[in-house]
Short mmCIF file of C-alpha atoms and ligand atoms in Angstrom, two decimals:
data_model
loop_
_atom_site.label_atom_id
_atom_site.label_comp_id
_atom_site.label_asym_id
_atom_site.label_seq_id
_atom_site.Cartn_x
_atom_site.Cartn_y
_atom_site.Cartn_z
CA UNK F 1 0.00 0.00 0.00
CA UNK F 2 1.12 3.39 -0.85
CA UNK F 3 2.27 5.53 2.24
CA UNK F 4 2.79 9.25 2.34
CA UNK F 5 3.90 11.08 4.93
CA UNK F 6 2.58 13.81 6.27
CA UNK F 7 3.96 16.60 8.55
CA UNK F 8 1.18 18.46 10.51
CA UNK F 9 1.38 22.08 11.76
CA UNK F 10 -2.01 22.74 13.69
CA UNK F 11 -0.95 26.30 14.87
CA UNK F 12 -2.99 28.38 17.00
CA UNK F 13 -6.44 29.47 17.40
CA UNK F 14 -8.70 27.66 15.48
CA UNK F 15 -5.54 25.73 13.88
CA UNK F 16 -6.09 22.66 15.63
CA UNK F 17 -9.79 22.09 15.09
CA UNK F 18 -9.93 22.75 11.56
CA UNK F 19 -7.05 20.61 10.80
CA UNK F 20 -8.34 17.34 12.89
CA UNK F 21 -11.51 18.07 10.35
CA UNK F 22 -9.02 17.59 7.53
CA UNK F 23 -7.19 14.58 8.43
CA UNK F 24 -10.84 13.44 9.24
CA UNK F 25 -11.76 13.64 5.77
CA UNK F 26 -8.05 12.38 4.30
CA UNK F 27 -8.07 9.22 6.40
CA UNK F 28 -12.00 8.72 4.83
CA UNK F 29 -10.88 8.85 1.36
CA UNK F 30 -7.53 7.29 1.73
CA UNK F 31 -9.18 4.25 3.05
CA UNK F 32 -11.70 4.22 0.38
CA UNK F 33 -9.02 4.27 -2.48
CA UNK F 34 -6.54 2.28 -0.50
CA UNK F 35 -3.13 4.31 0.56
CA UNK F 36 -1.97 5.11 3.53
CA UNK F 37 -1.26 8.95 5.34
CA UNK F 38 1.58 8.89 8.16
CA UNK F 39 1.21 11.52 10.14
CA UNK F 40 3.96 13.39 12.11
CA UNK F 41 3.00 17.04 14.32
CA UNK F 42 5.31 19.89 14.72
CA UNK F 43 5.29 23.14 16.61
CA UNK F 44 5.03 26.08 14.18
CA UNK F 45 3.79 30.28 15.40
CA UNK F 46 2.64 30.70 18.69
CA UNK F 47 2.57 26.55 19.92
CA UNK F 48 6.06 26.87 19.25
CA UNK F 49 6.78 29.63 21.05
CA UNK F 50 5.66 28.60 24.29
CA UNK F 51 7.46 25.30 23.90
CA UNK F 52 10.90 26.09 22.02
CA UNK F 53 10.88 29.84 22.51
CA UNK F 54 11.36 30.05 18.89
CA UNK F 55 8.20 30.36 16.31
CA UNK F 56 10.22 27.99 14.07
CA UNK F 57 12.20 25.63 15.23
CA UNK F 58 14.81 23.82 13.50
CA UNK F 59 13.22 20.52 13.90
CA UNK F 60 10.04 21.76 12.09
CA UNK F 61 11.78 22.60 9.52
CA UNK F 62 13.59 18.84 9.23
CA UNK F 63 10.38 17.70 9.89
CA UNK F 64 9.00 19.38 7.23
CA UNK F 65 11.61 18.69 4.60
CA UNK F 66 11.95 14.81 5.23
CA UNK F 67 7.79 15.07 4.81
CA UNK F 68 6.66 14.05 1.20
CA UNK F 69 3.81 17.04 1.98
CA UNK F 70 2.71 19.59 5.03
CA UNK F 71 -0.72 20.47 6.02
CA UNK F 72 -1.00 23.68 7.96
CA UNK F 73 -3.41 25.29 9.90
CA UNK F 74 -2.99 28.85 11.18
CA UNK F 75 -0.86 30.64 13.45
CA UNK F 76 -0.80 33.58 15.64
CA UNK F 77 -2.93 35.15 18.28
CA UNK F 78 -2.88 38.04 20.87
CA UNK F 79 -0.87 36.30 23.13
CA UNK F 80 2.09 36.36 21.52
CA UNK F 81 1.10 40.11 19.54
CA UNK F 82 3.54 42.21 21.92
CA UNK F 83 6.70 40.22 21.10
CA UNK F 84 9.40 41.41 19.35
CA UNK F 85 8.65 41.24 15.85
CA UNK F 86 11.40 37.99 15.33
CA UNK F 87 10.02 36.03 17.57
CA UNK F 88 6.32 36.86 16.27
CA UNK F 89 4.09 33.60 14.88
CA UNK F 90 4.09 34.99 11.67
CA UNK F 91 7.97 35.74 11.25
CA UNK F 92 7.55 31.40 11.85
CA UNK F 93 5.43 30.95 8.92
CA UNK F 94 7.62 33.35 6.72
CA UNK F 95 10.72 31.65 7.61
CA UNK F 96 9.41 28.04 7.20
CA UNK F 97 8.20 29.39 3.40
CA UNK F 98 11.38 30.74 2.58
CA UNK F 99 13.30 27.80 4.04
CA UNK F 100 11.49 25.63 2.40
CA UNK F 101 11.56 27.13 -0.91
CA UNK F 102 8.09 27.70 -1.69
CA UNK F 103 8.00 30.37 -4.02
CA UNK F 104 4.51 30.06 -5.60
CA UNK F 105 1.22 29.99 -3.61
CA UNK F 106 -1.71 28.99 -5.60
CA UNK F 107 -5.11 30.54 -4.40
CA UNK F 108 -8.22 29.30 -6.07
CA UNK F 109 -11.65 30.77 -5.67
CA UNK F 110 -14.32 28.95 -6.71
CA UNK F 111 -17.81 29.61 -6.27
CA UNK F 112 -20.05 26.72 -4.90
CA UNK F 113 -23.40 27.18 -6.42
CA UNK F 114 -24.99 26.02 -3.25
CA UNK F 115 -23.90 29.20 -1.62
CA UNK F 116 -24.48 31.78 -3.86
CA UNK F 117 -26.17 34.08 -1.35
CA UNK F 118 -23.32 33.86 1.01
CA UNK F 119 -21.32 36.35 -1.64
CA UNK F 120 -21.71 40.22 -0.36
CA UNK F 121 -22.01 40.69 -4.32
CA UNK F 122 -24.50 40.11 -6.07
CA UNK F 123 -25.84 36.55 -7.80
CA UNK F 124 -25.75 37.58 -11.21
CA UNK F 125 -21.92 38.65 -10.47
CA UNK F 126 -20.17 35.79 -8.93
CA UNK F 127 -22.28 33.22 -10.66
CA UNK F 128 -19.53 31.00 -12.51
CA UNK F 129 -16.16 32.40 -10.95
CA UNK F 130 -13.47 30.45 -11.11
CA UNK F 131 -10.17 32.22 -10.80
CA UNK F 132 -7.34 31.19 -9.20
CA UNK F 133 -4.34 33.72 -7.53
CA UNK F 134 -0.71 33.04 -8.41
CA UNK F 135 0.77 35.06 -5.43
CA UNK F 136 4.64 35.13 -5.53
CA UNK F 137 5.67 33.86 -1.46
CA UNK F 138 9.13 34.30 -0.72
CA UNK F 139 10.15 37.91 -2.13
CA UNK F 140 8.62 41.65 -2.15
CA UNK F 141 8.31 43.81 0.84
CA UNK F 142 7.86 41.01 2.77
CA UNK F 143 11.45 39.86 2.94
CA UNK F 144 13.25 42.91 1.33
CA UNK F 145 16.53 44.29 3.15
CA UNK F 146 16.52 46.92 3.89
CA UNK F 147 14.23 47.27 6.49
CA UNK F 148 13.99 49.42 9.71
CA UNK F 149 12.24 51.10 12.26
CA UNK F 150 12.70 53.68 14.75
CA UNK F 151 10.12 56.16 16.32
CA UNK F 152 10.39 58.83 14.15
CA UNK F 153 10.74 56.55 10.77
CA UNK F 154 10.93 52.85 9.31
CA UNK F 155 11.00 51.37 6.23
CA UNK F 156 10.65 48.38 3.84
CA UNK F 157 11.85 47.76 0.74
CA UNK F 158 10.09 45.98 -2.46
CA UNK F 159 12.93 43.96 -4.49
CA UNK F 160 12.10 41.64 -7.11
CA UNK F 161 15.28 40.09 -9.34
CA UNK F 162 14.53 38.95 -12.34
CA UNK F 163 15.15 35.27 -11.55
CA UNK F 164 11.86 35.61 -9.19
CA UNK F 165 9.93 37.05 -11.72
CA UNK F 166 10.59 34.65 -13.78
CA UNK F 167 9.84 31.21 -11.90
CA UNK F 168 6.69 32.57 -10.53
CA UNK F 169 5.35 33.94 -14.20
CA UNK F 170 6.14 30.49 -15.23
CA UNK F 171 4.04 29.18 -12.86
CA UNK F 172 1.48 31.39 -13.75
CA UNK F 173 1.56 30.50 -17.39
CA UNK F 174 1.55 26.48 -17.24
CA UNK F 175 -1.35 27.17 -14.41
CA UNK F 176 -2.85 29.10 -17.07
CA UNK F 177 -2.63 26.65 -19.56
CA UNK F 178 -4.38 23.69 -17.46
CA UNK F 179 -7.47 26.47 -17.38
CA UNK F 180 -8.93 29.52 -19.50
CA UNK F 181 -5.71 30.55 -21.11
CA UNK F 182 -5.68 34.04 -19.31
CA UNK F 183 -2.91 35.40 -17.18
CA UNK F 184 -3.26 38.66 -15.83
CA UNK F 185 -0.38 39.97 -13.97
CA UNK F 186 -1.13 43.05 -11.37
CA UNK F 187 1.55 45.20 -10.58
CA UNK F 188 1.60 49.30 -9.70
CA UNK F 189 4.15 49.91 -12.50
CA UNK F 190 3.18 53.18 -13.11
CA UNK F 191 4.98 54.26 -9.90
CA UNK F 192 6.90 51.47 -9.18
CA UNK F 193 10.44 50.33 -10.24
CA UNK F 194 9.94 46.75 -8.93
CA UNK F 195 6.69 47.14 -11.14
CA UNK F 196 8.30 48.18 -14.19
CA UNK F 197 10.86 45.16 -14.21
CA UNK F 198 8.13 43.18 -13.04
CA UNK F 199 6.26 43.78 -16.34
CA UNK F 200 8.85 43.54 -18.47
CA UNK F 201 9.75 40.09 -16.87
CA UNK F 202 6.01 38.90 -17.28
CA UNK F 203 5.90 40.05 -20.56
CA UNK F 204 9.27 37.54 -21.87
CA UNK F 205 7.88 34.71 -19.97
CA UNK F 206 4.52 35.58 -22.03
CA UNK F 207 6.21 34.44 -25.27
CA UNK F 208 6.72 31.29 -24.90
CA UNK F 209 3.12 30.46 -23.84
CA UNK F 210 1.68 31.88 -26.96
CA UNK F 211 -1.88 29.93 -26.38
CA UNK F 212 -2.22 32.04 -23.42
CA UNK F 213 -3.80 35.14 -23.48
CA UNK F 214 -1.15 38.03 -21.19
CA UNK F 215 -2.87 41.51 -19.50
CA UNK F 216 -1.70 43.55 -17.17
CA UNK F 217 -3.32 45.65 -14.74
CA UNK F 218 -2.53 48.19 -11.98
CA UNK F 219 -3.36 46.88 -8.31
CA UNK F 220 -5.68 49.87 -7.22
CA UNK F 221 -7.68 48.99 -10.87
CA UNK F 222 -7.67 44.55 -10.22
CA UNK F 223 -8.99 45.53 -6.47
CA UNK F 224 -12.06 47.35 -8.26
CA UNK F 225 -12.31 44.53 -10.94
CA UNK F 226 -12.19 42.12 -8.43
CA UNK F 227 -15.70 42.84 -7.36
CA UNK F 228 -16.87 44.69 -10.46
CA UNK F 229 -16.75 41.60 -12.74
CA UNK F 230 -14.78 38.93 -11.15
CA UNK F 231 -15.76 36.63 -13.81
CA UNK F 232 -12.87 38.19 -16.42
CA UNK F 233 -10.19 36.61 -14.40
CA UNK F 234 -8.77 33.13 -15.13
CA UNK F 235 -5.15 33.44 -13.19
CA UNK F 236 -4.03 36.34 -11.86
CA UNK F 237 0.08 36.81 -11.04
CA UNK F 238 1.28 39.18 -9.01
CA UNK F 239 3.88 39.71 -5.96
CA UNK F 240 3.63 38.97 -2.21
CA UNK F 241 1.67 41.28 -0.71
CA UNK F 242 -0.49 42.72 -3.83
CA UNK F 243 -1.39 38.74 -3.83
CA UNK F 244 -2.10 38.48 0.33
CA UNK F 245 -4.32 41.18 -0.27
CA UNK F 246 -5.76 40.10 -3.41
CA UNK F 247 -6.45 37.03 -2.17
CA UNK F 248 -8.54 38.55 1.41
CA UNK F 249 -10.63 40.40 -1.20
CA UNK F 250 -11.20 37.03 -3.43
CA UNK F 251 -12.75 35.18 -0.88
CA UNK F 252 -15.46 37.79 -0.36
CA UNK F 253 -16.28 37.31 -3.53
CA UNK F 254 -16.81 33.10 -2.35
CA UNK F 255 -18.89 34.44 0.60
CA UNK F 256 -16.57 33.54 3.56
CA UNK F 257 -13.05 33.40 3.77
CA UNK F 258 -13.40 29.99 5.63
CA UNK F 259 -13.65 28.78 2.18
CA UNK F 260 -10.52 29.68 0.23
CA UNK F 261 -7.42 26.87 0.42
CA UNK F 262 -4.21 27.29 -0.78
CA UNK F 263 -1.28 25.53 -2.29
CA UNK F 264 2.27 27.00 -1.15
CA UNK F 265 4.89 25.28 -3.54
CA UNK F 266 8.19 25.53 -6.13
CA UNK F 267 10.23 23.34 -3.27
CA UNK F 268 10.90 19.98 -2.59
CA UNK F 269 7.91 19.70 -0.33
CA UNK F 270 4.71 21.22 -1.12
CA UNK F 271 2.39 22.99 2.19
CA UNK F 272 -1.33 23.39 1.46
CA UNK F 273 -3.28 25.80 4.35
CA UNK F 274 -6.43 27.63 4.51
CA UNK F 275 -5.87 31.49 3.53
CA UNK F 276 -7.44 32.43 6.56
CA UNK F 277 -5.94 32.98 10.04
CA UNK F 278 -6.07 31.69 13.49
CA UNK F 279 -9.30 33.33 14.22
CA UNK F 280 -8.47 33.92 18.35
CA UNK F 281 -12.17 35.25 19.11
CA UNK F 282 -13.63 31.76 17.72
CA UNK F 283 -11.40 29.56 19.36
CA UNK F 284 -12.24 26.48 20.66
CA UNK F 285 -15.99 27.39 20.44
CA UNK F 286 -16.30 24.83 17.45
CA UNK F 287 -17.52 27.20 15.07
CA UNK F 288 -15.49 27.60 12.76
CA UNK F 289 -15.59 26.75 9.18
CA UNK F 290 -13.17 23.37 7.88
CA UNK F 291 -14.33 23.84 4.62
CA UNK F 292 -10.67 26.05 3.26
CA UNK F 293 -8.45 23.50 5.79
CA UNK F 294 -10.75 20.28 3.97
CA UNK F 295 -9.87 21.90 0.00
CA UNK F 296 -6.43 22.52 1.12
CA UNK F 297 -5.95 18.91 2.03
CA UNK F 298 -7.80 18.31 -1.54
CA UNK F 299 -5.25 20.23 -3.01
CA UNK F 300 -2.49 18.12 -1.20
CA UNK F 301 -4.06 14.77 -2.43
CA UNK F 302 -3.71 16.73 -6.13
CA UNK F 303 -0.31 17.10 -5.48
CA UNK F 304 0.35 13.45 -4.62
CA UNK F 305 -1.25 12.54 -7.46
CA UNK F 306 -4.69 11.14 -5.45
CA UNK F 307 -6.60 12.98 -7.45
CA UNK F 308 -9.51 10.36 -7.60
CA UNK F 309 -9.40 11.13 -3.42
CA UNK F 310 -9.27 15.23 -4.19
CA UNK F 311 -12.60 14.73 -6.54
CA UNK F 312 -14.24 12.77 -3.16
CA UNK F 313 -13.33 15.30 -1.29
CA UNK F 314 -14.68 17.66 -4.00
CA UNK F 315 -18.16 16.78 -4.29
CA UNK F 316 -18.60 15.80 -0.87
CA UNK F 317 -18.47 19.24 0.21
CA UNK F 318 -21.04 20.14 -2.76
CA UNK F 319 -23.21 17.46 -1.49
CA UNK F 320 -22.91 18.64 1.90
CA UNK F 321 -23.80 22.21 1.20
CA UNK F 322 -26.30 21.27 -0.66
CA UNK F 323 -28.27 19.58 1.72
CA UNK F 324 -28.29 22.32 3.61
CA UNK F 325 -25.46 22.02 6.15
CA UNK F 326 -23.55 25.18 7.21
CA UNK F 327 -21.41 26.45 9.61
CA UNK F 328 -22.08 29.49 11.52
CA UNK F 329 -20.22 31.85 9.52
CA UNK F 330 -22.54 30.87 6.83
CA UNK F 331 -25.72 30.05 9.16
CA UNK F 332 -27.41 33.19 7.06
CA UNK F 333 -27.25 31.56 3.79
CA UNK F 334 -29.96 28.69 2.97
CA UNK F 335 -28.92 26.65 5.66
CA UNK F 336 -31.12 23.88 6.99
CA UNK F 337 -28.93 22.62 9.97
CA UNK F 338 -26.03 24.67 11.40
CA UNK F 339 -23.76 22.34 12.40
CA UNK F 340 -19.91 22.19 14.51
CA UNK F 341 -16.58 22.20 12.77
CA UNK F 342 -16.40 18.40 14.05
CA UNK F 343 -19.97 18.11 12.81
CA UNK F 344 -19.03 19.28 9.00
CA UNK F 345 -16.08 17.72 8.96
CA UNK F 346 -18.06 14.32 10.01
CA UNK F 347 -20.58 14.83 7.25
CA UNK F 348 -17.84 15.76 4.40
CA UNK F 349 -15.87 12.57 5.61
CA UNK F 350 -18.79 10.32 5.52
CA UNK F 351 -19.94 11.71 1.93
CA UNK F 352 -16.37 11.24 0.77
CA UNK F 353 -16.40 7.52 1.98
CA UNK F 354 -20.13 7.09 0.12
C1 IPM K 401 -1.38 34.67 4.58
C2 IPM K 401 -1.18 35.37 5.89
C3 IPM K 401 0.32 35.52 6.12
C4 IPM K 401 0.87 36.36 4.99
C5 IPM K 401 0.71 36.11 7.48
C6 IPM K 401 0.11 35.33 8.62
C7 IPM K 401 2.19 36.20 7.63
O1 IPM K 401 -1.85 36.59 5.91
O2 IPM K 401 -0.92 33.52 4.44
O3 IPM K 401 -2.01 35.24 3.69
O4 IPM K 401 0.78 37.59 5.02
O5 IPM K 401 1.42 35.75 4.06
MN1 MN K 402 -3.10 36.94 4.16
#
């Protein structure tokens, strides 16, 4: 029997419940189609901190690497808000990507039918979207030197070389390729250097995908288009924070952002997490939403090649919506039964296993 192994990061907050809904639903389908998940937890963000002192330690990081795929969950919380910014939960995550090499982070957002009222836009709208955000993960403003801060001033800085353009355009294309054919890259090149090299980049990667289709557009404009017409996008490329903030406003568009999973990838191990955070105010209350932590773990199975498992997964959440199950984030929105995070996760596992 075929045996992957899994390292598991539950995180904070809401971390742990969501993921324990995922492996839930992996374990359903991987007995149904007959391999085997091994799974082995590490500390990562805030967990880690209280334990190791150190938001990410080295041994997640082995952990990790000897892993033939991570599933994540969250991190951070208010507990550990006043530290010094290196030993924050989030400087864990950030240092795990970039150790780990994972320069591409795939964010799809796909509307279920079933919850078309959940959307803050209107029907007619989001009806049929299907895009998918190709946010580059290890570079920008996020990890730029310089950086500083005193009380009077601080910086960042937004660098981009031209080998970083390039891999994640790539990406962007062959992504492209398995869908519509569209790629359009965001960027705020009319004020920006990084921008400007950023679009010429984009644009020599373009050539040799000529079957796909190349725009660009400025990052104040795609924010508008975003809920304007959603429904133009197929892939969109752009940079590490244009794409975290992108990707916030893209799951609005789904109807809750306890929806939207995410593929982080380009090393030699892939991580697949919700784009949501720890969500400290709904902690341990059992309300929140698996669905994003479930289609991440979907997403992993892709990336194993289990893709028969991934399509269980798939329409069992379509099934379960559509009976009328929702959690209370999405209570509002035809449901017929509001159920627990255990609860969905239960019912998705089940109608994986059917
Ligand atoms: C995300 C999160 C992270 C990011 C934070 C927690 C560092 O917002 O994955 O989108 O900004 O990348
Ligand atoms: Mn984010």
């Amino acid at each position: 029997m075929k045996n992957y192994k899994i390292a598991v990061l539950k995180g904070d907050g809401i971390g742990p419940e969501i993921v324990d809904e995922a492996i839930k639903v992996l374990d359903a389908v991987a007995s149904k189609d007959g391999f085997n998940l091994e799974y082995n937890e590490y500390l990562l963000g805030g967990a880690a901190i209280d334990v190791f002192d150190n938001p990410c330690p080295d041994e997640t990081i082995k952990g990790c690497q000897n892993s033939d795929a991570i599933l994540f969950g969250a991190i951070g919380g208010p507990k550990w808000d006043n530290l010094p910014k290196e030993k924050r939960p989030e400087t864990g995550l950030l240092k795990l990507r970039k150790s780990l090499g994972l320069f591409a982070n795939l964010r799809p957002a796909i509307i279920f039918d079933e919850l078309t009222n959940a959307s803050s836009l209107k029907p007619e709208v989001i009806k049929g979207v299907d895009l998918e955000v190709v946010r580059e993960l290890t570079g920008g403003i996020y990890f730029g030197e310089p950086r500083y801060k005193d009380d009077n001033k601080a910086y960042n800085t937004m660098i981009y070389s031209r080998d970083e353009i390039e891999r994640i355009a790539h990406v962007a294309f062959k992504e492209a390729q398995k869908r519509r054919k569209k790629v359009t890259s965001v960027d705020k090149a009319n004020v920006l250097e990084v921008s400007e090299l950023w679009r010429e980049v984009v644009e020599e990667v373009a050539k040799n995908y000529p079957d796909v289709e190349l725009e660009h557009m400025y990052v104040d404009n795609a924010a508008m288009q975003l809920v304007r017409d959603p429904k133009q996008f197929d892939v969109i490329l752009t940079g590490n924070i244009f794409g975290d903030i992108l990707s916030d406003e893209a799951s609005m568009i789904v109807g809750s952002i306890g929806l939207l999973p995410s593929a982080s990838i380009g090393g030699k191990v892939g991580l697949f997490e919700p784009i949501h955070g720890s969500a400290p105010d709904i902690a341990g209350q059992g309300i929140a939403n698996p669905i994003a932590t479930i289609l991440s773990a979907a997403m992993m199975l892709d990336y194993l090649g289990e893709d028969k498992s991934s399509q269980r997964i798939r329409n069992a959440i379509k099934k379960v919506l559509a009976k009328g199950y929702r959690t209370k984030d999405l209570a509002n929105f035809d449901a017929k039964e509001v159920v627990t995070t255990s609860e969905m996760g239960t019912l998705i596992a089940e109608h994986a296993a059917e």
